[in-house]
Amino acid sequence: FIVFIAFIALLIAFRIFQLIVFKISALFSNQQTFFKDLFNGASLYTRTLGIFLLPLVFLITYSTGIINIIFIYLSIFVIFIMLILRLISMFRAFILGGFSIFYFILYLCALEIVPLLIIMKEVKSR
């Protein structure tokens, strides 16, 4: 139960960090509507991923054998597809917003890839 609470606290802290970075970026670039749309788009894909993964998590929990492994791979596939769709949507938002591709790459490095690498490092160390 403590691990669950710690994981939820980590996710909430990550969301708050993203919101703060989006707000600061909007303030400095004077592009409030762009960053609001970008944050809402990212939240939409995250919530949709949660809706798709909820039944799969229950099926993984209550199944055994080869079916369990199939559901795990299906979950990984759903996560992969949603990340690709999210990246395409964000790329489109950056291009339509008039930003350079380099700003998109900087955004990916700062707010998408680095936090995932940190989480992956922590998971592997445990």
Coordinates of N, CA and C in Angstrom, one line a residue:
F1 N 0.8 -1.2 0.0 CA 0.0 0.0 0.0 C 0.9 1.3 0.0
I2 N 2.0 1.2 0.7 CA 2.9 2.4 0.7 C 3.5 2.6 -0.6
V3 N 3.8 1.6 -1.4 CA 4.3 1.8 -2.7 C 3.3 2.4 -3.6
F4 N 2.0 2.0 -3.5 CA 1.0 2.6 -4.2 C 0.8 4.1 -3.9
I5 N 0.9 4.5 -2.7 CA 0.8 5.9 -2.3 C 2.0 6.7 -2.8
A6 N 3.2 6.1 -2.7 CA 4.4 6.8 -3.2 C 4.3 7.0 -4.7
F7 N 3.7 6.0 -5.5 CA 3.6 6.1 -6.9 C 2.6 7.2 -7.3
I8 N 1.5 7.2 -6.6 CA 0.5 8.2 -6.8 C 1.0 9.6 -6.5
A9 N 1.8 9.7 -5.4 CA 2.4 11.0 -5.1 C 3.4 11.4 -6.2
L10 N 4.2 10.5 -6.7 CA 5.1 10.8 -7.8 C 4.4 11.2 -9.0
L11 N 3.3 10.6 -9.4 CA 2.5 11.0 -10.6 C 1.9 12.4 -10.4
I12 N 1.4 12.7 -9.2 CA 0.9 14.0 -8.9 C 1.9 15.1 -9.0
A13 N 3.1 14.8 -8.4 CA 4.2 15.7 -8.5 C 4.7 16.0 -9.9
F14 N 4.7 14.9 -10.7 CA 5.0 15.1 -12.1 C 4.0 15.9 -12.9
R15 N 2.8 15.7 -12.6 CA 1.7 16.6 -13.3 C 1.8 18.0 -12.8
I16 N 2.1 18.3 -11.6 CA 2.2 19.6 -11.1 C 3.5 20.3 -11.7
F17 N 4.6 19.5 -11.8 CA 5.8 20.0 -12.5 C 5.5 20.4 -13.9
Q18 N 4.8 19.5 -14.7 CA 4.4 19.8 -16.0 C 3.6 21.1 -16.1
L19 N 2.6 21.2 -15.2 CA 1.7 22.4 -15.3 C 2.5 23.7 -15.0
I20 N 3.5 23.6 -14.0 CA 4.3 24.8 -13.7 C 5.2 25.2 -14.9
V21 N 5.8 24.2 -15.6 CA 6.6 24.4 -16.7 C 5.8 25.0 -17.9
F22 N 4.6 24.5 -18.1 CA 3.7 25.0 -19.1 C 3.3 26.5 -18.8
K23 N 3.0 26.8 -17.6 CA 2.6 28.1 -17.2 C 3.8 29.1 -17.4
I24 N 5.0 28.7 -16.9 CA 6.1 29.6 -17.1 C 6.5 29.8 -18.5
S25 N 6.4 28.7 -19.3 CA 6.7 28.8 -20.8 C 5.7 29.7 -21.4
A26 N 4.4 29.6 -21.1 CA 3.4 30.5 -21.6 C 3.6 32.0 -21.2
L27 N 4.1 32.2 -20.0 CA 4.3 33.5 -19.5 C 5.5 34.2 -20.3
F28 N 6.6 33.4 -20.5 CA 7.8 34.0 -21.1 C 7.6 34.1 -22.6
S29 N 6.8 33.3 -23.2 CA 6.7 33.3 -24.7 C 5.5 34.1 -25.2
N30 N 4.6 34.5 -24.2 CA 3.4 35.3 -24.5 C 2.5 34.5 -25.5
Q31 N 2.5 33.2 -25.3 CA 1.6 32.3 -26.1 C 0.7 31.4 -25.2
Q32 N -0.1 32.1 -24.4 CA -0.9 31.4 -23.4 C -1.9 30.4 -24.1
T33 N -2.5 30.8 -25.2 CA -3.5 29.9 -25.8 C -2.8 28.6 -26.3
F34 N -1.6 28.8 -26.9 CA -0.9 27.6 -27.5 C -0.5 26.6 -26.4
F35 N 0.0 27.1 -25.3 CA 0.4 26.2 -24.2 C -0.8 25.6 -23.5
K36 N -1.9 26.4 -23.4 CA -3.1 25.8 -22.8 C -3.6 24.7 -23.7
D37 N -3.6 24.9 -25.0 CA -4.1 23.8 -25.9 C -3.1 22.6 -25.8
L38 N -1.8 22.9 -25.7 CA -0.8 21.8 -25.7 C -1.0 21.0 -24.4
F39 N -1.2 21.6 -23.3 CA -1.4 20.9 -22.0 C -2.7 20.2 -22.0
N40 N -3.7 20.8 -22.5 CA -5.0 20.0 -22.6 C -5.0 18.8 -23.5
G41 N -4.2 19.0 -24.6 CA -4.1 17.8 -25.6 C -3.3 16.7 -24.9
A42 N -2.2 17.1 -24.2 CA -1.5 16.0 -23.5 C -2.3 15.3 -22.4
S43 N -3.1 16.1 -21.7 CA -4.0 15.6 -20.7 C -5.0 14.7 -21.3
L44 N -5.5 15.0 -22.5 CA -6.6 14.2 -23.1 C -6.0 12.8 -23.5
Y45 N -4.8 12.8 -24.0 CA -4.2 11.5 -24.4 C -3.9 10.7 -23.1
T46 N -3.5 11.3 -22.1 CA -3.2 10.6 -20.8 C -4.5 10.0 -20.2
R47 N -5.5 10.8 -20.2 CA -6.8 10.2 -19.7 C -7.4 9.1 -20.6
T48 N -7.2 9.3 -21.9 CA -7.7 8.2 -22.8 C -6.9 6.9 -22.6
L49 N -5.6 7.1 -22.4 CA -4.8 5.9 -22.1 C -5.2 5.2 -20.8
G50 N -5.6 6.0 -19.8 CA -6.1 5.4 -18.6 C -7.3 4.7 -18.8
I51 N -8.2 5.2 -19.6 CA -9.5 4.5 -19.9 C -9.3 3.2 -20.6
F52 N -8.3 3.2 -21.5 CA -8.0 1.9 -22.2 C -7.3 0.9 -21.3
L53 N -6.4 1.4 -20.4 CA -5.6 0.5 -19.6 C -6.4 -0.1 -18.4
L54 N -7.4 0.6 -18.0 CA -8.1 0.1 -16.8 C -8.6 -1.3 -16.9
P55 N -9.4 -1.6 -18.0 CA -9.8 -3.0 -18.1 C -8.7 -4.0 -18.3
L56 N -7.6 -3.6 -19.0 CA -6.5 -4.5 -19.1 C -5.8 -4.8 -17.8
V57 N -5.7 -3.8 -16.9 CA -5.1 -4.0 -15.6 C -5.9 -5.0 -14.8
F58 N -7.2 -4.9 -14.9 CA -8.1 -5.8 -14.2 C -7.9 -7.2 -14.8
L59 N -7.8 -7.3 -16.1 CA -7.6 -8.6 -16.7 C -6.3 -9.2 -16.4
I60 N -5.2 -8.4 -16.3 CA -3.9 -8.9 -15.9 C -3.9 -9.4 -14.5
T61 N -4.6 -8.7 -13.6 CA -4.7 -9.0 -12.2 C -5.3 -10.4 -12.0
Y62 N -6.4 -10.6 -12.7 CA -7.2 -11.8 -12.4 C -7.1 -12.9 -13.4
S63 N -6.1 -12.9 -14.3 CA -5.8 -14.0 -15.2 C -4.5 -14.6 -14.9
T64 N -4.3 -15.8 -15.4 CA -3.1 -16.5 -15.2 C -2.6 -17.1 -16.5
G65 N -1.3 -17.6 -16.4 CA -0.8 -18.3 -17.5 C -0.4 -17.4 -18.7
I66 N -0.6 -18.0 -19.9 CA -0.3 -17.3 -21.1 C -1.2 -16.1 -21.4
I67 N -2.4 -16.2 -20.9 CA -3.3 -15.1 -21.1 C -2.8 -13.8 -20.4
N68 N -2.2 -14.0 -19.3 CA -1.7 -12.9 -18.5 C -0.6 -12.2 -19.3
I69 N 0.3 -13.0 -20.0 CA 1.4 -12.4 -20.8 C 0.8 -11.7 -22.0
I70 N -0.2 -12.2 -22.6 CA -0.8 -11.6 -23.8 C -1.4 -10.2 -23.4
F71 N -2.1 -10.1 -22.2 CA -2.6 -8.9 -21.8 C -1.5 -7.9 -21.4
I72 N -0.4 -8.3 -20.9 CA 0.7 -7.4 -20.6 C 1.3 -6.8 -21.9
Y73 N 1.5 -7.7 -22.9 CA 1.9 -7.2 -24.2 C 0.9 -6.3 -24.9
L74 N -0.3 -6.6 -24.7 CA -1.4 -5.7 -25.3 C -1.4 -4.4 -24.6
S75 N -1.1 -4.3 -23.3 CA -1.0 -3.1 -22.6 C 0.2 -2.3 -23.1
I76 N 1.3 -2.9 -23.3 CA 2.5 -2.2 -23.8 C 2.2 -1.7 -25.2
F77 N 1.5 -2.4 -26.0 CA 1.2 -2.0 -27.4 C 0.2 -0.8 -27.3
V78 N -0.7 -0.8 -26.4 CA -1.7 0.3 -26.3 C -0.9 1.6 -25.8
I79 N 0.0 1.4 -24.9 CA 0.8 2.6 -24.4 C 1.6 3.1 -25.6
F80 N 2.3 2.2 -26.3 CA 3.1 2.7 -27.4 C 2.3 3.4 -28.5
I81 N 1.1 2.9 -28.8 CA 0.3 3.6 -29.8 C -0.2 5.0 -29.3
M82 N -0.6 5.0 -28.1 CA -1.0 6.3 -27.5 C 0.1 7.3 -27.5
L83 N 1.3 6.9 -27.1 CA 2.5 7.8 -27.1 C 2.8 8.3 -28.5
I84 N 2.6 7.5 -29.5 CA 2.9 7.9 -30.9 C 1.8 8.9 -31.3
L85 N 0.5 8.6 -31.0 CA -0.5 9.6 -31.4 C -0.4 10.9 -30.6
R86 N 0.1 10.8 -29.4 CA 0.3 12.1 -28.6 C 1.5 12.9 -29.2
L87 N 2.5 12.2 -29.6 CA 3.6 12.9 -30.2 C 3.2 13.6 -31.6
I88 N 2.5 12.9 -32.4 CA 2.0 13.4 -33.6 C 1.1 14.6 -33.4
S89 N 0.2 14.6 -32.4 CA -0.6 15.7 -32.1 C 0.2 16.9 -31.6
M90 N 1.1 16.7 -30.7 CA 2.0 17.7 -30.3 C 2.8 18.3 -31.4
F91 N 3.4 17.5 -32.3 CA 4.1 18.0 -33.4 C 3.3 18.9 -34.3
R92 N 2.1 18.5 -34.5 CA 1.1 19.3 -35.3 C 0.8 20.6 -34.6
A93 N 0.7 20.6 -33.3 CA 0.4 21.8 -32.6 C 1.6 22.8 -32.6
F94 N 2.8 22.2 -32.5 CA 4.0 23.1 -32.6 C 4.1 23.7 -34.0
I95 N 3.9 22.9 -35.1 CA 4.0 23.4 -36.4 C 2.9 24.4 -36.7
L96 N 1.7 24.1 -36.3 CA 0.6 25.1 -36.6 C 0.7 26.3 -35.7
G97 N 1.4 26.2 -34.6 CA 1.6 27.4 -33.7 C 2.7 28.3 -34.2
G98 N 3.4 27.9 -35.2 CA 4.4 28.7 -35.8 C 5.8 28.6 -35.1
F99 N 6.0 27.5 -34.3 CA 7.2 27.2 -33.7 C 8.1 26.4 -34.6
S100 N 9.4 26.4 -34.3 CA 10.4 25.7 -35.1 C 10.4 24.2 -34.6
I101 N 10.9 23.3 -35.4 CA 11.0 21.9 -35.1 C 12.0 21.8 -33.9
F102 N 12.9 22.6 -33.8 CA 13.9 22.6 -32.7 C 13.3 22.8 -31.4
Y103 N 12.2 23.7 -31.3 CA 11.5 23.9 -30.1 C 10.8 22.6 -29.7
F104 N 10.2 21.9 -30.7 CA 9.6 20.7 -30.4 C 10.5 19.6 -29.8
I105 N 11.7 19.6 -30.4 CA 12.7 18.7 -29.9 C 13.1 19.0 -28.5
L106 N 13.3 20.3 -28.2 CA 13.6 20.8 -26.9 C 12.5 20.4 -25.9
Y107 N 11.3 20.6 -26.3 CA 10.1 20.2 -25.5 C 10.1 18.7 -25.2
L108 N 10.4 17.9 -26.2 CA 10.5 16.5 -26.0 C 11.5 16.1 -25.0
C109 N 12.7 16.7 -25.1 CA 13.8 16.4 -24.2 C 13.5 16.8 -22.8
A110 N 12.9 18.0 -22.6 CA 12.7 18.6 -21.3 C 11.5 17.9 -20.6
L111 N 10.4 17.7 -21.2 CA 9.2 17.4 -20.5 C 8.7 16.0 -20.9
E112 N 9.2 15.3 -21.8 CA 8.7 14.0 -22.2 C 9.7 12.9 -22.0
I113 N 10.9 13.0 -22.5 CA 11.9 11.9 -22.5 C 12.6 11.8 -21.2
V114 N 13.1 12.9 -20.6 CA 13.9 12.9 -19.4 C 13.1 12.4 -18.2
P115 N 11.8 12.8 -18.0 CA 11.1 12.2 -16.9 C 10.8 10.7 -17.0
L116 N 10.6 10.3 -18.3 CA 10.5 8.8 -18.5 C 11.7 8.1 -18.2
L117 N 12.9 8.7 -18.6 CA 14.2 8.0 -18.2 C 14.4 8.0 -16.8
I118 N 14.0 9.0 -16.0 CA 14.2 9.0 -14.6 C 13.3 8.0 -13.9
I119 N 12.1 7.9 -14.4 CA 11.2 6.9 -13.8 C 11.7 5.5 -14.1
M120 N 12.2 5.3 -15.4 CA 12.7 4.0 -15.7 C 13.9 3.6 -14.9
K121 N 14.8 4.6 -14.6 CA 16.0 4.3 -13.8 C 15.6 3.9 -12.4
E122 N 14.6 4.6 -11.8 CA 14.1 4.3 -10.5 C 13.5 2.9 -10.4
V123 N 12.7 2.6 -11.4 CA 12.1 1.3 -11.5 C 13.1 0.2 -11.5
K124 N 14.1 0.4 -12.4 CA 15.2 -0.7 -12.5 C 16.0 -0.8 -11.3
S125 N 16.2 0.3 -10.5 CA 17.0 0.2 -9.3 C 16.3 -0.5 -8.2
R126 N 15.0 -0.7 -8.2 CA 14.3 -1.3 -7.2 C 14.2 -2.8 -7.5

